[in-house]
GROMACS .gro file of C-alpha atoms in nm:
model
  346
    1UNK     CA    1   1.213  -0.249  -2.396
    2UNK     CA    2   1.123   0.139  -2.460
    3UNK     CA    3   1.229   0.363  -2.186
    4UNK     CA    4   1.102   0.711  -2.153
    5UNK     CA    5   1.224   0.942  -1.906
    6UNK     CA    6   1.061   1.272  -1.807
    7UNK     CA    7   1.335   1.562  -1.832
    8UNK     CA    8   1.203   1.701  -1.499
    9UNK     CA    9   1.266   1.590  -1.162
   10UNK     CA   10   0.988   1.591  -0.955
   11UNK     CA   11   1.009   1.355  -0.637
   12UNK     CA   12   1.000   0.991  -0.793
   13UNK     CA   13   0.667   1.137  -1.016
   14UNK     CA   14   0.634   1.077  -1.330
   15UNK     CA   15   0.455   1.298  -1.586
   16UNK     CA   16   0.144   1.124  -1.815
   17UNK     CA   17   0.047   1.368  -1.994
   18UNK     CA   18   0.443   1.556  -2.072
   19UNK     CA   19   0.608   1.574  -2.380
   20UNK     CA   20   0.914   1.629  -2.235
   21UNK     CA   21   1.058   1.302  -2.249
   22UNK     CA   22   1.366   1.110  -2.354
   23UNK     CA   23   1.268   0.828  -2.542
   24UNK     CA   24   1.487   0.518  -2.613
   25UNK     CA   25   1.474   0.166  -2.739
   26UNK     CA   26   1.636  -0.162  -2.677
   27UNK     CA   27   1.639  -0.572  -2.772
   28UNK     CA   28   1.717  -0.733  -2.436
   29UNK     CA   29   1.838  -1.121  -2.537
   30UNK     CA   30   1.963  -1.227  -2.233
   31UNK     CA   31   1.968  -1.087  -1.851
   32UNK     CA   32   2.030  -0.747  -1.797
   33UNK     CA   33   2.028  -0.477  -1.520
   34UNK     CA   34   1.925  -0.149  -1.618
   35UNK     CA   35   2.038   0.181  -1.539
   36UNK     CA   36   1.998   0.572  -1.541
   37UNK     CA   37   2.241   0.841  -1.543
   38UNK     CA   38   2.082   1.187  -1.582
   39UNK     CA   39   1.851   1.141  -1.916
   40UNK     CA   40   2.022   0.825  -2.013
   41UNK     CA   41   1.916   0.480  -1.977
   42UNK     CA   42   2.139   0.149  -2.023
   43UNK     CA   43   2.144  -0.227  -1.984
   44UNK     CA   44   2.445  -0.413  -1.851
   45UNK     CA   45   2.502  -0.781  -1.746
   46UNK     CA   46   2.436  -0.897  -1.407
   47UNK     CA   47   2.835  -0.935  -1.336
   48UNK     CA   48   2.898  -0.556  -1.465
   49UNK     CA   49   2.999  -0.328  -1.133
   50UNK     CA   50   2.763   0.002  -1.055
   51UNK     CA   51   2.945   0.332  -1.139
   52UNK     CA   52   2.901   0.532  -0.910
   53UNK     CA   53   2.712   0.778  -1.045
   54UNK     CA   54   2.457   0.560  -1.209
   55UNK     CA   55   2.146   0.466  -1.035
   56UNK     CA   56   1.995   0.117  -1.046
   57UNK     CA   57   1.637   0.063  -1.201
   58UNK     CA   58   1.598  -0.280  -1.225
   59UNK     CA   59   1.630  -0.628  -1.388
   60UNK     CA   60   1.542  -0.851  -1.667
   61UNK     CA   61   1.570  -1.231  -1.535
   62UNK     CA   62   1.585  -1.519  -1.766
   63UNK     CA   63   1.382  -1.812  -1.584
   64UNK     CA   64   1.306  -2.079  -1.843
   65UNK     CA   65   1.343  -1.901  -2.167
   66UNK     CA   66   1.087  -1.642  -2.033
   67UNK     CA   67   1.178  -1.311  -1.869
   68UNK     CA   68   1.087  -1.095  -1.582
   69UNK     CA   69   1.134  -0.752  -1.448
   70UNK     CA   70   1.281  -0.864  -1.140
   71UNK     CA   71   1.216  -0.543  -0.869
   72UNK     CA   72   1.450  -0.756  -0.611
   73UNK     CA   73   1.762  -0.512  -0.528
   74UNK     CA   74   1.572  -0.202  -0.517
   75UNK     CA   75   1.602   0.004  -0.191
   76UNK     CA   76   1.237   0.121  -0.041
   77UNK     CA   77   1.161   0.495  -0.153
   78UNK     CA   78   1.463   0.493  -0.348
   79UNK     CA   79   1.399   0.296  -0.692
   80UNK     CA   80   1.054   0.149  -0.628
   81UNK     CA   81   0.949  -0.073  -0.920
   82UNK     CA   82   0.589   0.032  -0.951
   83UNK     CA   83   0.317  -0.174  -1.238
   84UNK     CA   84   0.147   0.087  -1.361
   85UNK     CA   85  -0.204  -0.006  -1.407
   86UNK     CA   86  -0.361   0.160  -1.712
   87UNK     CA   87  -0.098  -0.023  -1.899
   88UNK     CA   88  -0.278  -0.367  -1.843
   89UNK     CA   89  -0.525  -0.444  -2.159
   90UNK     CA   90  -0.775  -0.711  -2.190
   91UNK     CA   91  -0.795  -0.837  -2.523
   92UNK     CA   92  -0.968  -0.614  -2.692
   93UNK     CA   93  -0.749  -0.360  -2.597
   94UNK     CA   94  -0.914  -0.142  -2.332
   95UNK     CA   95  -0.809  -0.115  -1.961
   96UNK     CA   96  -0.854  -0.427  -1.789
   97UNK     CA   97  -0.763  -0.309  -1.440
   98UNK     CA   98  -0.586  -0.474  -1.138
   99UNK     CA   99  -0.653  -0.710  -0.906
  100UNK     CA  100  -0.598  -0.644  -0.543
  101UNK     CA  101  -0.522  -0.828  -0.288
  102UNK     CA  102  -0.447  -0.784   0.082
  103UNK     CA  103  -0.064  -0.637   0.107
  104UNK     CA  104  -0.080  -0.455  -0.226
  105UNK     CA  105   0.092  -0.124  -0.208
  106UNK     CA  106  -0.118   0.131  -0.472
  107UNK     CA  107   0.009   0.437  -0.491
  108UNK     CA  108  -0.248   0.735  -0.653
  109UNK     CA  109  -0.012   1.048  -0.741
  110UNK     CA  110   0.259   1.077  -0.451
  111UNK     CA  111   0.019   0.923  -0.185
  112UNK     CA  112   0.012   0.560  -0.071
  113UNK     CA  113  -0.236   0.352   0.063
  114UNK     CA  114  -0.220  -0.058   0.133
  115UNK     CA  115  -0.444  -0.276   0.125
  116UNK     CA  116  -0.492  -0.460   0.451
  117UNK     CA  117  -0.826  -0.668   0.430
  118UNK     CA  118  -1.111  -0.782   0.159
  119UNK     CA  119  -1.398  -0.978   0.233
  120UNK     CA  120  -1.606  -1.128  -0.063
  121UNK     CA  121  -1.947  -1.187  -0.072
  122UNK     CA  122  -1.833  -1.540   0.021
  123UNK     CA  123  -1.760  -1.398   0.350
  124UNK     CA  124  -1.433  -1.485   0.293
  125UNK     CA  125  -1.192  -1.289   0.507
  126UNK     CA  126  -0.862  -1.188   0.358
  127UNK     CA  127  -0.574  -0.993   0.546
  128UNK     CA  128  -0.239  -0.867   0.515
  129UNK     CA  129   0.045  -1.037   0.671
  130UNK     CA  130   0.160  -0.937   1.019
  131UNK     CA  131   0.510  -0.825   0.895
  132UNK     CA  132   0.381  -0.612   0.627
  133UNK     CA  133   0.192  -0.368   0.906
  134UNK     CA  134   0.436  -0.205   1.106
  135UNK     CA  135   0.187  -0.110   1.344
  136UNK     CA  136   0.018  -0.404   1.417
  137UNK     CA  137   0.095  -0.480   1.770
  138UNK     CA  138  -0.056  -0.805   1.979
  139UNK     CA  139   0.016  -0.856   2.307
  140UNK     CA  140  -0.031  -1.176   2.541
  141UNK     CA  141  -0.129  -1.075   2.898
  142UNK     CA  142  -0.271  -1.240   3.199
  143UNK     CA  143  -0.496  -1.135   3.489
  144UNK     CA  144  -0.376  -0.850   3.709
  145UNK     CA  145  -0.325  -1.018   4.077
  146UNK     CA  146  -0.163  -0.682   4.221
  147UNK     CA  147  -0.402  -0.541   4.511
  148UNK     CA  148  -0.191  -0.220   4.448
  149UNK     CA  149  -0.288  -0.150   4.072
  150UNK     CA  150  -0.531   0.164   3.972
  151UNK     CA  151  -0.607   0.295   3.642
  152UNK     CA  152  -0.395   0.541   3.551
  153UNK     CA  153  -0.716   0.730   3.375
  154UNK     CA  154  -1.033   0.701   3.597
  155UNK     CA  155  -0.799   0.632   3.913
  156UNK     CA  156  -1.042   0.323   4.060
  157UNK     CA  157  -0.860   0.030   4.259
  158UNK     CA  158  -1.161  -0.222   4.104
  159UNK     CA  159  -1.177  -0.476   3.785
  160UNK     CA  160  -1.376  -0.735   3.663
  161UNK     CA  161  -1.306  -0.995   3.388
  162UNK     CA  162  -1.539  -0.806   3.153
  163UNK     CA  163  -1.308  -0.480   3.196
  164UNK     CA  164  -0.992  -0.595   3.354
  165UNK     CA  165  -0.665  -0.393   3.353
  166UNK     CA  166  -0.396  -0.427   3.119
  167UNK     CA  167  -0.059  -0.300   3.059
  168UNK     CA  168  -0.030  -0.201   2.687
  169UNK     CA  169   0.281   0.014   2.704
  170UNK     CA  170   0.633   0.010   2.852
  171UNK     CA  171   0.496   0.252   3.155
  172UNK     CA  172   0.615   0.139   3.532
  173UNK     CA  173   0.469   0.207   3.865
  174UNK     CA  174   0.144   0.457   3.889
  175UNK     CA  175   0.095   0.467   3.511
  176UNK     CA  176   0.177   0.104   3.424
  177UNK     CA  177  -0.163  -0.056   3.455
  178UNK     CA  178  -0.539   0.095   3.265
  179UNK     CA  179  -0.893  -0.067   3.242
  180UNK     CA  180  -0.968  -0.196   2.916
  181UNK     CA  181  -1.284   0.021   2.875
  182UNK     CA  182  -1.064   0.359   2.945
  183UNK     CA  183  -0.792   0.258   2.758
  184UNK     CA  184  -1.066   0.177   2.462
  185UNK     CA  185  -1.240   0.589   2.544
  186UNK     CA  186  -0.922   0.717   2.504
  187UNK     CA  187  -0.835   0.577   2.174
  188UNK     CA  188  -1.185   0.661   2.084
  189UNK     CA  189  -1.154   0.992   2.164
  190UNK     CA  190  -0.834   1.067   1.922
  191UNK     CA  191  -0.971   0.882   1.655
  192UNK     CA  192  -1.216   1.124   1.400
  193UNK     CA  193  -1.473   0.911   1.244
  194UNK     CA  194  -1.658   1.019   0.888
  195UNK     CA  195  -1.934   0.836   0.745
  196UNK     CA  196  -1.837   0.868   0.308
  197UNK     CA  197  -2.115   0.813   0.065
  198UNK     CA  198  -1.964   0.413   0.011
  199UNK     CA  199  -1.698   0.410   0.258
  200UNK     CA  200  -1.618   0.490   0.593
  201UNK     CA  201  -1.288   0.707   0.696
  202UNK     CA  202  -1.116   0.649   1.038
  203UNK     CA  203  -0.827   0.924   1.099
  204UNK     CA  204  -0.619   0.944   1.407
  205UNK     CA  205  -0.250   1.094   1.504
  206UNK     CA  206  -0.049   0.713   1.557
  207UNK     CA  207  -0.145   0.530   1.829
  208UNK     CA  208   0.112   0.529   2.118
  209UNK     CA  209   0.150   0.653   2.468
  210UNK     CA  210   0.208   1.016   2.530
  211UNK     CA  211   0.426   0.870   2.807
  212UNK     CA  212   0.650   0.574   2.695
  213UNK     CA  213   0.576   0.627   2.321
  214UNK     CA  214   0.571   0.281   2.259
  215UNK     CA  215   0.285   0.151   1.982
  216UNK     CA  216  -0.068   0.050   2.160
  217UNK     CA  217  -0.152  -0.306   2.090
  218UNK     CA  218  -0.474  -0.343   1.863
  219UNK     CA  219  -0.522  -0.752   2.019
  220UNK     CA  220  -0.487  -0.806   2.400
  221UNK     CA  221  -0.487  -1.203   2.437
  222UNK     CA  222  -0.613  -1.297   2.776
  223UNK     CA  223  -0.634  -1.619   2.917
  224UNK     CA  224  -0.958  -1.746   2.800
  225UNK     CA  225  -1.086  -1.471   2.569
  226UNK     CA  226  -0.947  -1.168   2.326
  227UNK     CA  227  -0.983  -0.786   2.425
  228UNK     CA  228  -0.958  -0.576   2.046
  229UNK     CA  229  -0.872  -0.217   2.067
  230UNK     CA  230  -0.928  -0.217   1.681
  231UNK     CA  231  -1.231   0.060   1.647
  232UNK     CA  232  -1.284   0.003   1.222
  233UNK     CA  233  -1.610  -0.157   1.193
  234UNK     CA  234  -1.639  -0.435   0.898
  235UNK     CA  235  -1.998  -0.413   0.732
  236UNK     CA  236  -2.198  -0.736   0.640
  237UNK     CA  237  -2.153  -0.639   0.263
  238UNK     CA  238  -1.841  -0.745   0.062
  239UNK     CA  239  -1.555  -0.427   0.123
  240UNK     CA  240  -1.211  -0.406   0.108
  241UNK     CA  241  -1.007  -0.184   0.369
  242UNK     CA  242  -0.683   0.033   0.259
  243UNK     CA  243  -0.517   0.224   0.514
  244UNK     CA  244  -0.295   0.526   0.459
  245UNK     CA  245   0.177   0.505   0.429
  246UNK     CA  246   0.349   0.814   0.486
  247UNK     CA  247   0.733   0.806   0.577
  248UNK     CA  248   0.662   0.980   0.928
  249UNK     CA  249   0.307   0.860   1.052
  250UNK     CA  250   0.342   1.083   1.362
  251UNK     CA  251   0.326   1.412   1.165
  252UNK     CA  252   0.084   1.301   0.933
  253UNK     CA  253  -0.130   1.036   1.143
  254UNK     CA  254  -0.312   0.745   0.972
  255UNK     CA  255  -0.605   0.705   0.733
  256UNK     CA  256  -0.813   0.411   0.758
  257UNK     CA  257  -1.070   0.403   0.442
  258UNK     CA  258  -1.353   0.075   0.479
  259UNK     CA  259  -1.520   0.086   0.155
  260UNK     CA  260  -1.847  -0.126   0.092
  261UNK     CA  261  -1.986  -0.261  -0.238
  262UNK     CA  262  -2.388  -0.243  -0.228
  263UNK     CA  263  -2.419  -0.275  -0.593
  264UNK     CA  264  -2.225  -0.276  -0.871
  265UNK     CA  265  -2.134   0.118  -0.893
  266UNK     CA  266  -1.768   0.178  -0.929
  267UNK     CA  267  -1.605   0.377  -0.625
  268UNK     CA  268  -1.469   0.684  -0.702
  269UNK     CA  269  -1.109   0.799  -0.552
  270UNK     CA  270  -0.955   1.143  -0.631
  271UNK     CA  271  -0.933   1.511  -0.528
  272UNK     CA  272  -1.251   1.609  -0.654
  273UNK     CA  273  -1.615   1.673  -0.450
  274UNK     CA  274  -1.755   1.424  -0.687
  275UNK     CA  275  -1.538   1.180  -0.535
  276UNK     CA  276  -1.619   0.872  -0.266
  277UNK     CA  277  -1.300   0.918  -0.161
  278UNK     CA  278  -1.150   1.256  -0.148
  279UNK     CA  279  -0.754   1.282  -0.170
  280UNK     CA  280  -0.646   1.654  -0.064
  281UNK     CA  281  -0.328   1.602  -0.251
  282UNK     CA  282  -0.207   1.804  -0.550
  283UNK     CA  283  -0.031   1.533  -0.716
  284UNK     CA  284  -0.402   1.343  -0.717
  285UNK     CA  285  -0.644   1.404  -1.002
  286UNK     CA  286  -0.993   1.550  -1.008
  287UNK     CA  287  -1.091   1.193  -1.078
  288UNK     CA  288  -0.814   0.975  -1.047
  289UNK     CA  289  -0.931   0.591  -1.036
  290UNK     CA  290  -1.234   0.390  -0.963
  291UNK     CA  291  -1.236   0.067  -0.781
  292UNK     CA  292  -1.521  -0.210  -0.847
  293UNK     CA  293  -1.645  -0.539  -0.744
  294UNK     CA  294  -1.667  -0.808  -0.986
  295UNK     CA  295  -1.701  -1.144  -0.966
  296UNK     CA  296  -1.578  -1.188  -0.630
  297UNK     CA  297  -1.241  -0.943  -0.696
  298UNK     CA  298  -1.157  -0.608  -0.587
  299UNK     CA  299  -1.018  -0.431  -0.948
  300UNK     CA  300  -0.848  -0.052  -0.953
  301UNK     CA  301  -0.871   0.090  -1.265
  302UNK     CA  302  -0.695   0.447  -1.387
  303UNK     CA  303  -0.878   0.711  -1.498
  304UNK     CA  304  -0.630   0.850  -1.748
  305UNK     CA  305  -0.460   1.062  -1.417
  306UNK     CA  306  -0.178   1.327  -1.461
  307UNK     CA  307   0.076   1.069  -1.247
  308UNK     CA  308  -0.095   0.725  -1.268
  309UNK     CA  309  -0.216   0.495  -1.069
  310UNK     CA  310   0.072   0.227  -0.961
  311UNK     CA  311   0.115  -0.117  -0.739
  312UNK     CA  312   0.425  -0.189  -0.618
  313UNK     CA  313   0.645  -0.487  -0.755
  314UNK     CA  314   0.760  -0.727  -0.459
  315UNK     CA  315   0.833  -1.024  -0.646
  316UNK     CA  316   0.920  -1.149  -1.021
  317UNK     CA  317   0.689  -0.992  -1.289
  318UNK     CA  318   0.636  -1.205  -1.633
  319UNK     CA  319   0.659  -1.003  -1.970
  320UNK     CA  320   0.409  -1.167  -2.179
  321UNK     CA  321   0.369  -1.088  -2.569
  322UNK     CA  322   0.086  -0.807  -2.443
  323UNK     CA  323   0.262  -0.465  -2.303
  324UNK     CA  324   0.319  -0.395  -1.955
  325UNK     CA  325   0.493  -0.092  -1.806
  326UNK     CA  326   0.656  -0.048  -1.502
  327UNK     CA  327   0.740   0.348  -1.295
  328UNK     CA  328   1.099   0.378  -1.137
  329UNK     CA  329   1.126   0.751  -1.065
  330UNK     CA  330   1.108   0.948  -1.368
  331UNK     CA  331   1.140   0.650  -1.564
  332UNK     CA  332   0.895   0.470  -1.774
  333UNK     CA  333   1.004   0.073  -1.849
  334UNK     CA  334   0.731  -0.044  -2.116
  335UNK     CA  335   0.842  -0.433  -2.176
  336UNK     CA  336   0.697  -0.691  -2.463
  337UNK     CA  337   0.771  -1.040  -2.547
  338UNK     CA  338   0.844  -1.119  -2.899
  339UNK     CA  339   0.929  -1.401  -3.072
  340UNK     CA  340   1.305  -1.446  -3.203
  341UNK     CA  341   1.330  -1.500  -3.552
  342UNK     CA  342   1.591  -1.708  -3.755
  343UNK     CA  343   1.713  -1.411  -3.895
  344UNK     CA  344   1.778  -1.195  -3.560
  345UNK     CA  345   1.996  -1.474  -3.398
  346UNK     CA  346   2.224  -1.508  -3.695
   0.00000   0.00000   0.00000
């Protein structure tokens, strides 16, 4: 394992192109759990107790005489393990790119983005989990029977089961009960909507009501059909949709990107005008990474970017004899299998 660790802190970025680094090297045999304190990095068995002032990385498992960084035991935005993605080689040693898949986590720079649907040209549908978009909110409702109810927008008494009225939020009385078609305007009407050269971008502050605040449901299950407040628009062509992560989504709102694969052009994602997808961000390059369509995948590849281009480790992570690196903070983990010789154990 070689650990490198930039000498500046700079918000859980690391530095690509520094010099500043610490650099340090060490032959893991067994399970270990690795650590930082200021500059310094160490390994420790699984039983040794956290100082205090140390702060966790992560973990070499043993399964089956192989090993794997094991991200399990890292807190969210504290000690992310991140794969970094120009570190993955094909064999003949250039960049071989990542796969995504619906879930993924890829972070460009500071700035996040999951993945939350692909479609091949299969037409085979692919989407996150439920649990992994916080957002996300279906509802089950029935028919409104009340003679009572009006829309709290328009202010009519009348429905019909093409636009019937729902209750989407926690609101009582006067403002409990909206039509379907105003409650779809309204949405509309906060959402800003930009046709990109390969991609379309769908901004809007979060969806919840000004009232209540409680989160707007996208899927409104009726009795005998399904109402969608969901305004992205899927294409015919294979595409893949990412949509934005920022700690507090009601300063910063939410940034839906559906990107479509015509042909076999790469898509181009950074902060400059040459760009498919523009990234106002500092800590995002000119041109940061491409994504492309082959074979039926979705790959993200780095394009050499001042702080990478990184996926998030949920779950165990094989080192093979090829290199792979993984980003905790300021901390660079590059891991290789080798093969113990007779020599070394004695």
């Amino acid at each position: 394992m070689k650990a490198a660790t930039w000498q500046k802190d700079s918000h859980g970025l690391f530095d690509y192109e520094t010099q500043l680094l610490t650099i340090e090297k060490y032959i893991i045999l067994k399970e270990r759990k690795v650590y930082r304190l200021g500059q310094e990095i160490s390994t420790h068995s699984p039983e040794t107790q956290q100082q205090e002032c140390q702060q966790y990385l992560t973990a070499v498992q043993e399964k089956n005489d192989e090993f794997y960084i094991n991200p399990s035991g890292c807190d969210e935005n504290e000690n992310e393990n991140f794969l970094i993605v120009r570190s993955l080689k094909n064999s003949q040693g250039g960049q071989k790119g990542y796969k995504m898949e619906p879930g993924d986590i890829i972070k460009l720079g500071r700035i996040e983005y999951m993945i939350i649907e692909t479609r091949n040209q299969d037409n085979l549908v692919n989407k996150a989990k439920g649990e992994m978009l916080k957002d996300l909110v279906e509802i089950t409702a029935s028919y409104v029977t009340n003679n009572q109810a009006i829309c709290r927008f328009c202010l009519m008494e009348t429905q019909s089961k093409e636009d019937p009225f729902i209750s989407p939020c926690n609101c009582k009385g006067s403002c409990e009960f909206v039509h379907f078609s105003c409650m779809r305007l309204w949405i509309e009407s906060r959402c800003q909507i930009k046709q990109l050269n390969s991609a379309q971008s769908y901004r809007w502050k979060q969806l919840q009501c000004e009232l209540c605040e409680s989160l707007l449901p996208l899927k409104i299950y009726m009795e005998d059909r399904e109402l969608s407040l969901d305004l992205v628009q899927r294409p015919s062509l294979p595409y893949l949709i990412m949509q934005s992560r920022h700690k507090n989504e009601k300063k910063h709102g939410k940034a839906v990107y559906v990107i479509q694969f015509q042909n076999c052009e790469p898509i181009k994602i950074g902060r400059g005008h040459q760009c498919d997808i523009q990234i106002s961000d500092i800590s995002v390059s000119r041109l940061h990474a491409y994504i492309k369509y082959q074979d039926g995948d979705f790959i993200i590849l780095d394009n050499n970017s001042k702080f990478g281009t990184l996926v998030r480790l949920f779950q165990p992570y094989k080192i093979e004899q090829e290199k792979v690196a993984v980003q905790i903070g300021r901390t660079v983990l590059t891991f290789v299998a080798k093969q113990q010789s007779i020599e070394d154990s004695n």
